[in-house]
PDB file of C-alpha atoms in Angstrom:
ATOM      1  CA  UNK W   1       0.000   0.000   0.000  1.00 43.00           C
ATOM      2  CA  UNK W   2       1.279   3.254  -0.841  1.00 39.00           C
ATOM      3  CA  UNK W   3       1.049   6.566   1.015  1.00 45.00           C
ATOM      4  CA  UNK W   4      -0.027  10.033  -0.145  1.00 45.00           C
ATOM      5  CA  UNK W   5       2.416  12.973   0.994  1.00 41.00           C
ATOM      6  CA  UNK W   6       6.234  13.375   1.926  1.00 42.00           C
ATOM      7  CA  UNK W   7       6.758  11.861   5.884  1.00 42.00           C
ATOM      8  CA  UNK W   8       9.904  13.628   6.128  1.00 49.00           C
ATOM      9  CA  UNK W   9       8.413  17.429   5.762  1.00 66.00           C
ATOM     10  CA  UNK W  10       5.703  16.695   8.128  1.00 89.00           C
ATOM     11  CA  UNK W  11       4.559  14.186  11.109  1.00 94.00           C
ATOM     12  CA  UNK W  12       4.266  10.681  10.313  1.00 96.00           C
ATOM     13  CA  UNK W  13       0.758  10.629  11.666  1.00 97.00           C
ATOM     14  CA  UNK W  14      -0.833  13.505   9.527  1.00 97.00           C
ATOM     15  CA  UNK W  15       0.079  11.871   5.842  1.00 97.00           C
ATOM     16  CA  UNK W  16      -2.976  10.759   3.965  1.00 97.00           C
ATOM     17  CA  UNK W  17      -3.560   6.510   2.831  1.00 97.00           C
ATOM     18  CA  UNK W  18      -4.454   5.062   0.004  1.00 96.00           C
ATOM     19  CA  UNK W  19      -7.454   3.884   2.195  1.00 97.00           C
ATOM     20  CA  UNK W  20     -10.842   4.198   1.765  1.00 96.00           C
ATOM     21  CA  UNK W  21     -13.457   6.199   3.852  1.00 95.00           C
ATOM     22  CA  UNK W  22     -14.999   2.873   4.655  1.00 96.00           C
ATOM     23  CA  UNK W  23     -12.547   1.377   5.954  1.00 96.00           C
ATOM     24  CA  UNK W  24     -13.085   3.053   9.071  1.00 97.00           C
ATOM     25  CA  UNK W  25     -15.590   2.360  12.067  1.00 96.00           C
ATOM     26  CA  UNK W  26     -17.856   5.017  12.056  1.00 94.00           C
ATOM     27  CA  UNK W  27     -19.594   4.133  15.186  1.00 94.00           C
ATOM     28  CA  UNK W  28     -16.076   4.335  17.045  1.00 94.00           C
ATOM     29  CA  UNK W  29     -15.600   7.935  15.735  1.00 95.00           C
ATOM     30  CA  UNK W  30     -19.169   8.936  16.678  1.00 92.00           C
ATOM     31  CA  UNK W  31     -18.369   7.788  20.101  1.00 91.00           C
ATOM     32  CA  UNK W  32     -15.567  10.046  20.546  1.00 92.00           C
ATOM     33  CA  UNK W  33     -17.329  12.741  18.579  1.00 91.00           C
ATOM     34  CA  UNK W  34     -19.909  13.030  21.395  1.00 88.00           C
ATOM     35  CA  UNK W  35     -17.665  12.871  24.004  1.00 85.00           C
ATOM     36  CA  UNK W  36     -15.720  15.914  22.796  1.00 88.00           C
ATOM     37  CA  UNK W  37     -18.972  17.787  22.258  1.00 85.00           C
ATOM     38  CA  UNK W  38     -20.309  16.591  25.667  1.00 81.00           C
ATOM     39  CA  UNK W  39     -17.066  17.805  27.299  1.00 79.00           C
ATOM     40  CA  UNK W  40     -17.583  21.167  25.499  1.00 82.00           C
ATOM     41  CA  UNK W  41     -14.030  19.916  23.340  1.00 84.00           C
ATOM     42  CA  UNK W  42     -15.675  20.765  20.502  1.00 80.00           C
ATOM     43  CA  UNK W  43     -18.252  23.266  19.357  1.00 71.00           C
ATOM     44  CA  UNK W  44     -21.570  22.994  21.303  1.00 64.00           C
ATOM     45  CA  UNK W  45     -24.505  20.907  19.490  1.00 63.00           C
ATOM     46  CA  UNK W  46     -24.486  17.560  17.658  1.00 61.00           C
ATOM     47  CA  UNK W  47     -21.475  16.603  15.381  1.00 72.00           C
ATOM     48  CA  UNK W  48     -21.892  14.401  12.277  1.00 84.00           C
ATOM     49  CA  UNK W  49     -18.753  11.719  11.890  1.00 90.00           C
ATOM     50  CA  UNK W  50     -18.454  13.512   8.837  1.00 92.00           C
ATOM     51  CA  UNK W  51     -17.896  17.103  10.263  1.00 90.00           C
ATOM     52  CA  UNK W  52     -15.901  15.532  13.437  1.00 92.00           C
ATOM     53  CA  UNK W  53     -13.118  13.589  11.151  1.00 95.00           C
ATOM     54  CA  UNK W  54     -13.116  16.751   8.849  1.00 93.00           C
ATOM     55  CA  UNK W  55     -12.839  19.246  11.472  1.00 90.00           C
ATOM     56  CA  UNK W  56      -9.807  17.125  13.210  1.00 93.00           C
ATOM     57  CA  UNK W  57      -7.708  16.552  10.277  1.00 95.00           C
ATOM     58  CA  UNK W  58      -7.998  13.151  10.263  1.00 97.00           C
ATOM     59  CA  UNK W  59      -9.610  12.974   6.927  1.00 96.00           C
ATOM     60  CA  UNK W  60      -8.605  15.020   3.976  1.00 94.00           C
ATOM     61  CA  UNK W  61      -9.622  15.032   0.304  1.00 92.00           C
ATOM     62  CA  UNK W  62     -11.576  12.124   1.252  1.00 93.00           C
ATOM     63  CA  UNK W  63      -8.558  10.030   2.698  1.00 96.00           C
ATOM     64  CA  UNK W  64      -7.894   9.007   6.380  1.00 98.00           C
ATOM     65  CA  UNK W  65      -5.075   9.900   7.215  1.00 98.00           C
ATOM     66  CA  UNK W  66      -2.500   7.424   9.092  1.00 98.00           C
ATOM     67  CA  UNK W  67      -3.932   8.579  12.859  1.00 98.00           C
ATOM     68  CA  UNK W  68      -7.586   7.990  11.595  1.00 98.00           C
ATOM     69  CA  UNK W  69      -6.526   4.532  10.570  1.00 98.00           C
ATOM     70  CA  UNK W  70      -4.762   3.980  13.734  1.00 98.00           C
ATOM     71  CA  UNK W  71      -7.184   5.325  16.163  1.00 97.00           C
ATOM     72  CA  UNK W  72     -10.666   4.146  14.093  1.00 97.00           C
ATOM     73  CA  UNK W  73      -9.688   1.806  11.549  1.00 97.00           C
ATOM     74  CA  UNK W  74     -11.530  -1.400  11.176  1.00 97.00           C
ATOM     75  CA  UNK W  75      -8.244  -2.994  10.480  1.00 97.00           C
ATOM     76  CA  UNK W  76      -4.861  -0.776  11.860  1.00 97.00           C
ATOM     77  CA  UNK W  77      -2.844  -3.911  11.084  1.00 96.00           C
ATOM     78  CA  UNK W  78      -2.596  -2.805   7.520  1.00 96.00           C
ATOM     79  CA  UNK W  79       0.069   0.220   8.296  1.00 97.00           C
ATOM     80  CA  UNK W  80       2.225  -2.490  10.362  1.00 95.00           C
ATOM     81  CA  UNK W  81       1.417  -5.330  12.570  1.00 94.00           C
ATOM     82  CA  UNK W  82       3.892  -4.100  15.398  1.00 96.00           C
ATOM     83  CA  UNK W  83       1.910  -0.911  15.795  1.00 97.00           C
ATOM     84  CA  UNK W  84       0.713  -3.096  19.053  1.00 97.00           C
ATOM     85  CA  UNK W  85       0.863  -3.287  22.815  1.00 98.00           C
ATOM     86  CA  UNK W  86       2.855  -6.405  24.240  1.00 97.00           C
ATOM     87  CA  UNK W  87       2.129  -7.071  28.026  1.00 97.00           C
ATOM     88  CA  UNK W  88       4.392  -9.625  30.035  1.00 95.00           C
ATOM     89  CA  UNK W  89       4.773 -11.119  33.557  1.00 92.00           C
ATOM     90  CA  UNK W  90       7.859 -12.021  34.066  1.00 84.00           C
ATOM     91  CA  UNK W  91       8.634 -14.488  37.326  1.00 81.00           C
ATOM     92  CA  UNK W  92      12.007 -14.221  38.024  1.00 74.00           C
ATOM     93  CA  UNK W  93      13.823 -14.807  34.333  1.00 71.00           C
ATOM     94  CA  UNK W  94      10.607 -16.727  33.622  1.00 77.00           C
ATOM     95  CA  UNK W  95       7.634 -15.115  31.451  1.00 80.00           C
ATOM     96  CA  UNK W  96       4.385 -16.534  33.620  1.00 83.00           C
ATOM     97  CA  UNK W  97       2.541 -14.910  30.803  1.00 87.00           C
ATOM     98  CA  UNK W  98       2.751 -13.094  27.535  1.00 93.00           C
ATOM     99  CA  UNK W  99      -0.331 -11.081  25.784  1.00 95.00           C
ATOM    100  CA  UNK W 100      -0.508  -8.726  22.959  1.00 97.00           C
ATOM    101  CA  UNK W 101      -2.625  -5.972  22.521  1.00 97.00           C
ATOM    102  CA  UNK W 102      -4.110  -5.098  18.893  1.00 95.00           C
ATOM    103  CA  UNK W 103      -6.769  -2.988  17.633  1.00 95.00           C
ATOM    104  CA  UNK W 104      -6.952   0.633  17.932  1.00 96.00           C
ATOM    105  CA  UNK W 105      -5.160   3.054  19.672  1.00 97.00           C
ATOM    106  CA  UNK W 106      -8.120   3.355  22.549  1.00 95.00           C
ATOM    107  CA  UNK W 107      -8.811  -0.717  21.794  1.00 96.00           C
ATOM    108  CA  UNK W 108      -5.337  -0.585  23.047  1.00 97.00           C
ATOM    109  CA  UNK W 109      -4.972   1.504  25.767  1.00 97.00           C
ATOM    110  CA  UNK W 110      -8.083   0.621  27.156  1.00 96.00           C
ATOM    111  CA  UNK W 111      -7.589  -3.417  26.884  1.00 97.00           C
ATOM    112  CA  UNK W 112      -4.164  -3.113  27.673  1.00 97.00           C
ATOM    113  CA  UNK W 113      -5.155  -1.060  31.500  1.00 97.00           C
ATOM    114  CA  UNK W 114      -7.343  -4.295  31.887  1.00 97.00           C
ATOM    115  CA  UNK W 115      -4.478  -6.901  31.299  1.00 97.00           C
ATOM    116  CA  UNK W 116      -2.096  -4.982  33.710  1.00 97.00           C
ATOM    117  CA  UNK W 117      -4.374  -4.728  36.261  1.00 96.00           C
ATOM    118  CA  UNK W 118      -5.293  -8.621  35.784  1.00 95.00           C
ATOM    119  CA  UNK W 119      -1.312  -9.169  36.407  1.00 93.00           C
ATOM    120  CA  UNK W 120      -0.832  -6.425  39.962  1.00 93.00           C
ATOM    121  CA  UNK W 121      -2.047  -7.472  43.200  1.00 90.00           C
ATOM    122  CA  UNK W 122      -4.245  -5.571  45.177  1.00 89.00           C
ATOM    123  CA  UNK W 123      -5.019  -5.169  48.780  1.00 89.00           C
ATOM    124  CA  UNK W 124      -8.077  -3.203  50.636  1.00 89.00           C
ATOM    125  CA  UNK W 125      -7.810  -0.727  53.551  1.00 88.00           C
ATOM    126  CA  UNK W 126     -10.538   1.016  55.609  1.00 84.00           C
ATOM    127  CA  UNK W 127     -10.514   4.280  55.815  1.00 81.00           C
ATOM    128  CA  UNK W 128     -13.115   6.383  57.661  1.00 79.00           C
ATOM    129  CA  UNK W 129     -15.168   3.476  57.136  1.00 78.00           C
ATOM    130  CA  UNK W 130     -14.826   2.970  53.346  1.00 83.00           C
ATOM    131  CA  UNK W 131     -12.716   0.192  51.918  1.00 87.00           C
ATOM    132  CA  UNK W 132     -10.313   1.778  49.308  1.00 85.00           C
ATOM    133  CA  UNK W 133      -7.773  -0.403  46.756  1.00 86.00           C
ATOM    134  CA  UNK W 134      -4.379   0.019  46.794  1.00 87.00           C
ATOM    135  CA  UNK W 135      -2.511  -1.378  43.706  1.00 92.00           C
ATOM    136  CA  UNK W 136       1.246  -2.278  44.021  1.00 92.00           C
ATOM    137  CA  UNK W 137       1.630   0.310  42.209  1.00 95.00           C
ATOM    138  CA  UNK W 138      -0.845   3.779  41.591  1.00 96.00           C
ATOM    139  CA  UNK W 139      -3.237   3.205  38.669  1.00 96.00           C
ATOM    140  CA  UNK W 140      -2.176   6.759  38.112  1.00 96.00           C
ATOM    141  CA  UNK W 141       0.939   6.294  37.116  1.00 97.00           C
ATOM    142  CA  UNK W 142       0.825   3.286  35.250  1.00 97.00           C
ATOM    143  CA  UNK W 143      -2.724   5.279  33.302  1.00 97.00           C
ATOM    144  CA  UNK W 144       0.034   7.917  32.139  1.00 96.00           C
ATOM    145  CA  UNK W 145       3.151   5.803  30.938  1.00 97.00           C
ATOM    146  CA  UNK W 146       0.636   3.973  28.877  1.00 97.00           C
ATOM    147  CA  UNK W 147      -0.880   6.492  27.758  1.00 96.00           C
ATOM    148  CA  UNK W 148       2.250   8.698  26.794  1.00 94.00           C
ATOM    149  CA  UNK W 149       3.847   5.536  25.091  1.00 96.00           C
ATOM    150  CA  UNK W 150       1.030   5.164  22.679  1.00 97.00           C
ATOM    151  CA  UNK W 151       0.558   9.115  22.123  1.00 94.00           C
ATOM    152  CA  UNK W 152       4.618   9.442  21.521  1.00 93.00           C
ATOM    153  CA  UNK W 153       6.050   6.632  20.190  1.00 95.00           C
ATOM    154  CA  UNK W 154       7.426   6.703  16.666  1.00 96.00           C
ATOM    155  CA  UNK W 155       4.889   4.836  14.533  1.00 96.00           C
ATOM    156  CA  UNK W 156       7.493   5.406  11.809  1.00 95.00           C
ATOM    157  CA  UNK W 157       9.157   2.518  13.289  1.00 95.00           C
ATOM    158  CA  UNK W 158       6.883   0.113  12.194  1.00 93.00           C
ATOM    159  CA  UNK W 159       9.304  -3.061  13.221  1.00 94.00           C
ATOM    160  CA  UNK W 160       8.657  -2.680  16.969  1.00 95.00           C
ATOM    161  CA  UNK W 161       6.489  -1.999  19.518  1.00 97.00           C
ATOM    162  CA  UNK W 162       5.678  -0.848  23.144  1.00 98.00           C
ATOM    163  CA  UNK W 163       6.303  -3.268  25.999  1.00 97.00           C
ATOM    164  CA  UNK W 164       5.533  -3.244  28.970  1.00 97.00           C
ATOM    165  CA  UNK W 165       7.204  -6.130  31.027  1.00 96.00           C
ATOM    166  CA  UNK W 166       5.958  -6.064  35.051  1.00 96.00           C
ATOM    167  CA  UNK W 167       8.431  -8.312  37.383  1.00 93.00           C
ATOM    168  CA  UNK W 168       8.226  -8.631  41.135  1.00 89.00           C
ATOM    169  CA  UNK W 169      10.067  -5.542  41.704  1.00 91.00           C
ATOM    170  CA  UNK W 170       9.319  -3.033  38.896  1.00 94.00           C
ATOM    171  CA  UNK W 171       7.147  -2.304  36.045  1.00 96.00           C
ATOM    172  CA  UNK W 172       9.081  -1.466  32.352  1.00 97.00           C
ATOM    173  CA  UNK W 173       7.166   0.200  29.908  1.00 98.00           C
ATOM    174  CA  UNK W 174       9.459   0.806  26.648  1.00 97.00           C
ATOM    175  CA  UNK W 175       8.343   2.298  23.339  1.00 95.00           C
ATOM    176  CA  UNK W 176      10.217   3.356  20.239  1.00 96.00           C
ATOM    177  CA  UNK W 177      11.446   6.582  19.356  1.00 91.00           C
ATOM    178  CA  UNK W 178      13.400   8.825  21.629  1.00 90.00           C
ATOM    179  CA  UNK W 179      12.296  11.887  23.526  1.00 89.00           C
ATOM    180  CA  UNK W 180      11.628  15.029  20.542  1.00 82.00           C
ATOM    181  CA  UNK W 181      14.038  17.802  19.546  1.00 77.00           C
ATOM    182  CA  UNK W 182      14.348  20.005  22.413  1.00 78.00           C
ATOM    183  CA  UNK W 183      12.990  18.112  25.198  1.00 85.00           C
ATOM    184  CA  UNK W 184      15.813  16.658  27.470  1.00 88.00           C
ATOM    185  CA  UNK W 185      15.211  14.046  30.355  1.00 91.00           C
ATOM    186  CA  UNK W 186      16.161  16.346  33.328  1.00 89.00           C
ATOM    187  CA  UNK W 187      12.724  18.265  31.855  1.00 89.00           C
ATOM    188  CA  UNK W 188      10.595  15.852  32.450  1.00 90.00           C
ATOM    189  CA  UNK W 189      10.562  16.223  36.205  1.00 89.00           C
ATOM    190  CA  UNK W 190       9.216  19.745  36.083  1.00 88.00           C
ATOM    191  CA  UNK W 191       6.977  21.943  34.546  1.00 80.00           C
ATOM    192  CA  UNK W 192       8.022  21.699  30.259  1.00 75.00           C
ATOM    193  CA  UNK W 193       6.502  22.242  26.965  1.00 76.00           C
ATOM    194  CA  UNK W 194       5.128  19.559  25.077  1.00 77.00           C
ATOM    195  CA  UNK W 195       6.684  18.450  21.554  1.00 81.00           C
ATOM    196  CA  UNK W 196       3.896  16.266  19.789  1.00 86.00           C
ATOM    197  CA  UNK W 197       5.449  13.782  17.862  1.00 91.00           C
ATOM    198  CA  UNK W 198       1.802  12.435  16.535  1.00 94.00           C
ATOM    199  CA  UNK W 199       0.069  15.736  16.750  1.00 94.00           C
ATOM    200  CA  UNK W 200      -3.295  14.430  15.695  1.00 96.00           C
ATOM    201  CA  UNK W 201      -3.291  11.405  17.677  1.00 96.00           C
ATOM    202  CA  UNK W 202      -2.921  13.953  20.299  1.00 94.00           C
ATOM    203  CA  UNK W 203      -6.309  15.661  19.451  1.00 93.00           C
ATOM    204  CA  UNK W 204      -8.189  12.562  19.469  1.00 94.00           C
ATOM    205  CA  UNK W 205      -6.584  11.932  22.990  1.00 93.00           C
ATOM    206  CA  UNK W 206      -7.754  14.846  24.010  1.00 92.00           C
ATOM    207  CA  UNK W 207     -11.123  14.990  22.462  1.00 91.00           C
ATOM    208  CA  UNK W 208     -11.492  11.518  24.192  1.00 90.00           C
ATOM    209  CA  UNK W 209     -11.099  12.922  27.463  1.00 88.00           C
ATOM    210  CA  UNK W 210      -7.924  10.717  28.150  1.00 89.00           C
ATOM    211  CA  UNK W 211      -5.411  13.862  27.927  1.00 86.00           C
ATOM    212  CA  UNK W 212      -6.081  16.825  30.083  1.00 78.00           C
ATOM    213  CA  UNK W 213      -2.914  18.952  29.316  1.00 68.00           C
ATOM    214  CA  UNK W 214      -0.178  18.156  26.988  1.00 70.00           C
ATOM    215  CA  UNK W 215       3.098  17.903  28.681  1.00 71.00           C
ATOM    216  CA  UNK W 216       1.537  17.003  32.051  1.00 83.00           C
ATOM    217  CA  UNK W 217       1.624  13.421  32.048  1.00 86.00           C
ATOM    218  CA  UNK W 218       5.364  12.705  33.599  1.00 92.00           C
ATOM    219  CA  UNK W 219       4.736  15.130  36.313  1.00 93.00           C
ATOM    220  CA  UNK W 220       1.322  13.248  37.460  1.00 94.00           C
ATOM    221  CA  UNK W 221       3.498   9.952  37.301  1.00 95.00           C
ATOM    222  CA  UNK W 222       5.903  11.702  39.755  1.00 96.00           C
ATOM    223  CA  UNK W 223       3.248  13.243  41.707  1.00 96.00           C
ATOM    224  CA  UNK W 224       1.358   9.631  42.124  1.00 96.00           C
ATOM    225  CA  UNK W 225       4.579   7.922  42.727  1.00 96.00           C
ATOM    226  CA  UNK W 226       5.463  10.015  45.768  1.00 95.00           C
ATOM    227  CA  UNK W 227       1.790   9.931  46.667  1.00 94.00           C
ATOM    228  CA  UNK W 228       2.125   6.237  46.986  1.00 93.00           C
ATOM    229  CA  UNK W 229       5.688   6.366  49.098  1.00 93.00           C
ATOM    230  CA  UNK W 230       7.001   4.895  46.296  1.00 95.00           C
ATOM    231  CA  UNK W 231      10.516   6.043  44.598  1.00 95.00           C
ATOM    232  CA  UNK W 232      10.288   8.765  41.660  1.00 95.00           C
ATOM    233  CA  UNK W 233       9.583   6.623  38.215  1.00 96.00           C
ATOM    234  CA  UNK W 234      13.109   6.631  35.897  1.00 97.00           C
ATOM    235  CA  UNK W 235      12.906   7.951  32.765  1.00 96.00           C
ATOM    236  CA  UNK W 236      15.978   6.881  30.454  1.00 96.00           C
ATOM    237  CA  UNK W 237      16.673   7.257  26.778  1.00 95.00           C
ATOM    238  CA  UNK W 238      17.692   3.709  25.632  1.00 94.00           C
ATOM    239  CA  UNK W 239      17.973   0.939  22.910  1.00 91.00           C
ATOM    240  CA  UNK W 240      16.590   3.646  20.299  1.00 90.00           C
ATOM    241  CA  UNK W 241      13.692   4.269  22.327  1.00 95.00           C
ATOM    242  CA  UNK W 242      12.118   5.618  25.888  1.00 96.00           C
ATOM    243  CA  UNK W 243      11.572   3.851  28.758  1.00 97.00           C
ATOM    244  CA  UNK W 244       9.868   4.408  32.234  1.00 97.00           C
ATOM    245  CA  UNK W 245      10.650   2.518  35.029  1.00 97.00           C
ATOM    246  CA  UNK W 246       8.243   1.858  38.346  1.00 97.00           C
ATOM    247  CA  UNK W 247      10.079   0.468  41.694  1.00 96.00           C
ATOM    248  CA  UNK W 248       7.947  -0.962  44.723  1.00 90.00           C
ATOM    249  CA  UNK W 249      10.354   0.084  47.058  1.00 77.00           C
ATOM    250  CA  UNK W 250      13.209   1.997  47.809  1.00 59.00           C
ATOM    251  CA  UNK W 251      15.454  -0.590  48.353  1.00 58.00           C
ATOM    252  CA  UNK W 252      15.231  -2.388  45.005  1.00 49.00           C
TER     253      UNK W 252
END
């Protein structure tokens, strides 16, 4: 399959397909089109899927572009089969189990929240007579390094995927492409700017509720870490790609 437009003049996401209208799932975009309006994301009053995938971007001169595909396509597979979530358990060197995650981008983050959860324990405490969860780990945090590695990884590189591998001390989460032009580690800790790299998957995040401000979502990891008297997560540049790293205790 080809692709319409030049990916090195402008972000990977935003290039047109050789794809048809119908091969996306217009029921999945009108979901996320009411949402937005709902929210008051968009402008007040209803919003055809038409309008909403016009008005976004992610349809132009009657093709989806690559983020429409990704995030409402009936079949995403067809720009790369690694564009995919792969979840692990790992028992000492042992994998106790080993899913992947396909679908859309929400399909993904969504299903894959569900398959972490399955693999964290989870005890119950009392407080001022209410039983509350606490995860091995805050939901918060592991919400946001999900959700970052889908919104910034480099879907250019089309041979890999994100991983997130969870062993008995610490969670991994590791997705390709390293941190954008002007963005340095030591930034990530504090108040920064955000670099899209996938500027309209970023809308669509956004529109869905699931981002609240761009930039934000290493400083609520830190935040929920600390929260949870856990150590700050570790952010490292690595093996071509970004990784975030959870501890359970300060002594690991």
């Amino acid at each position: 399959m080809t692709h319409r437009g030049r990916p090195g003049r402008q972000p990977w996401d935003t290039v047109t397909t050789d794809l048809e209208i119908s091969h996306l799932d217009s029921d999945a975009a009108g979901r996320i089109a009411r949402r937005a309006s709902e929210a008051g994301r968009l402008s007040p009053g209803p919003v055809g899927v038409g309008d909403f995938l016009a008005q976004t971007g992610l349809v132009r001169n009657g093709r989806p572009t690559r983020a429409a595909v990704l995030l409402f396509g009936k079949d995403p597979s067809v720009l790369g089969v690694n564009l995919a979530v792969r979840i692990g358990r790992m028992r000492g060197a042992q994998i106790d189990s080993d899913r992947w995650v396909r679908g859309t981008l929400l399909d993904q983050f969504e299903q894959g929240m569900a398959l972490i959860k399955d693999r964290l324990s989870v005890r119950y405490v009392i407080t001022d007579g209410e039983r509350q969860e606490v995860w091995e780990y805050p939901l918060v945090a592991i919400r946001e390094a999900l959700l970052n590695a889908i919104l910034h990884r480099d879907y250019a590189d089309s041979a890999n995927f994100i991983q997130v591998a969870i062993s008995d001390d610490m969670m991994w989460f590791a997705n390709p492409g390293k941190l954008p032009a002007g963005i340095r580690l030591s930034d990530l800790k504090k108040p920064h700017r955000s670099c899209l790299r996938n500027p309209l998957i970023g809308r669509v995040l956004y529109l869905a509720g699931l981002v609240e401000q761009f930039g934000s979502g290493t400083l609520r990891m830190v935040e929920a870490m600390k929260e949870a008297g856990l150590p700050e997560p570790e952010f490292r540049e690595e093996m071509g790609g970004f990784s975030v790293y959870l501890y359970r205790d300060r002594y690991t």
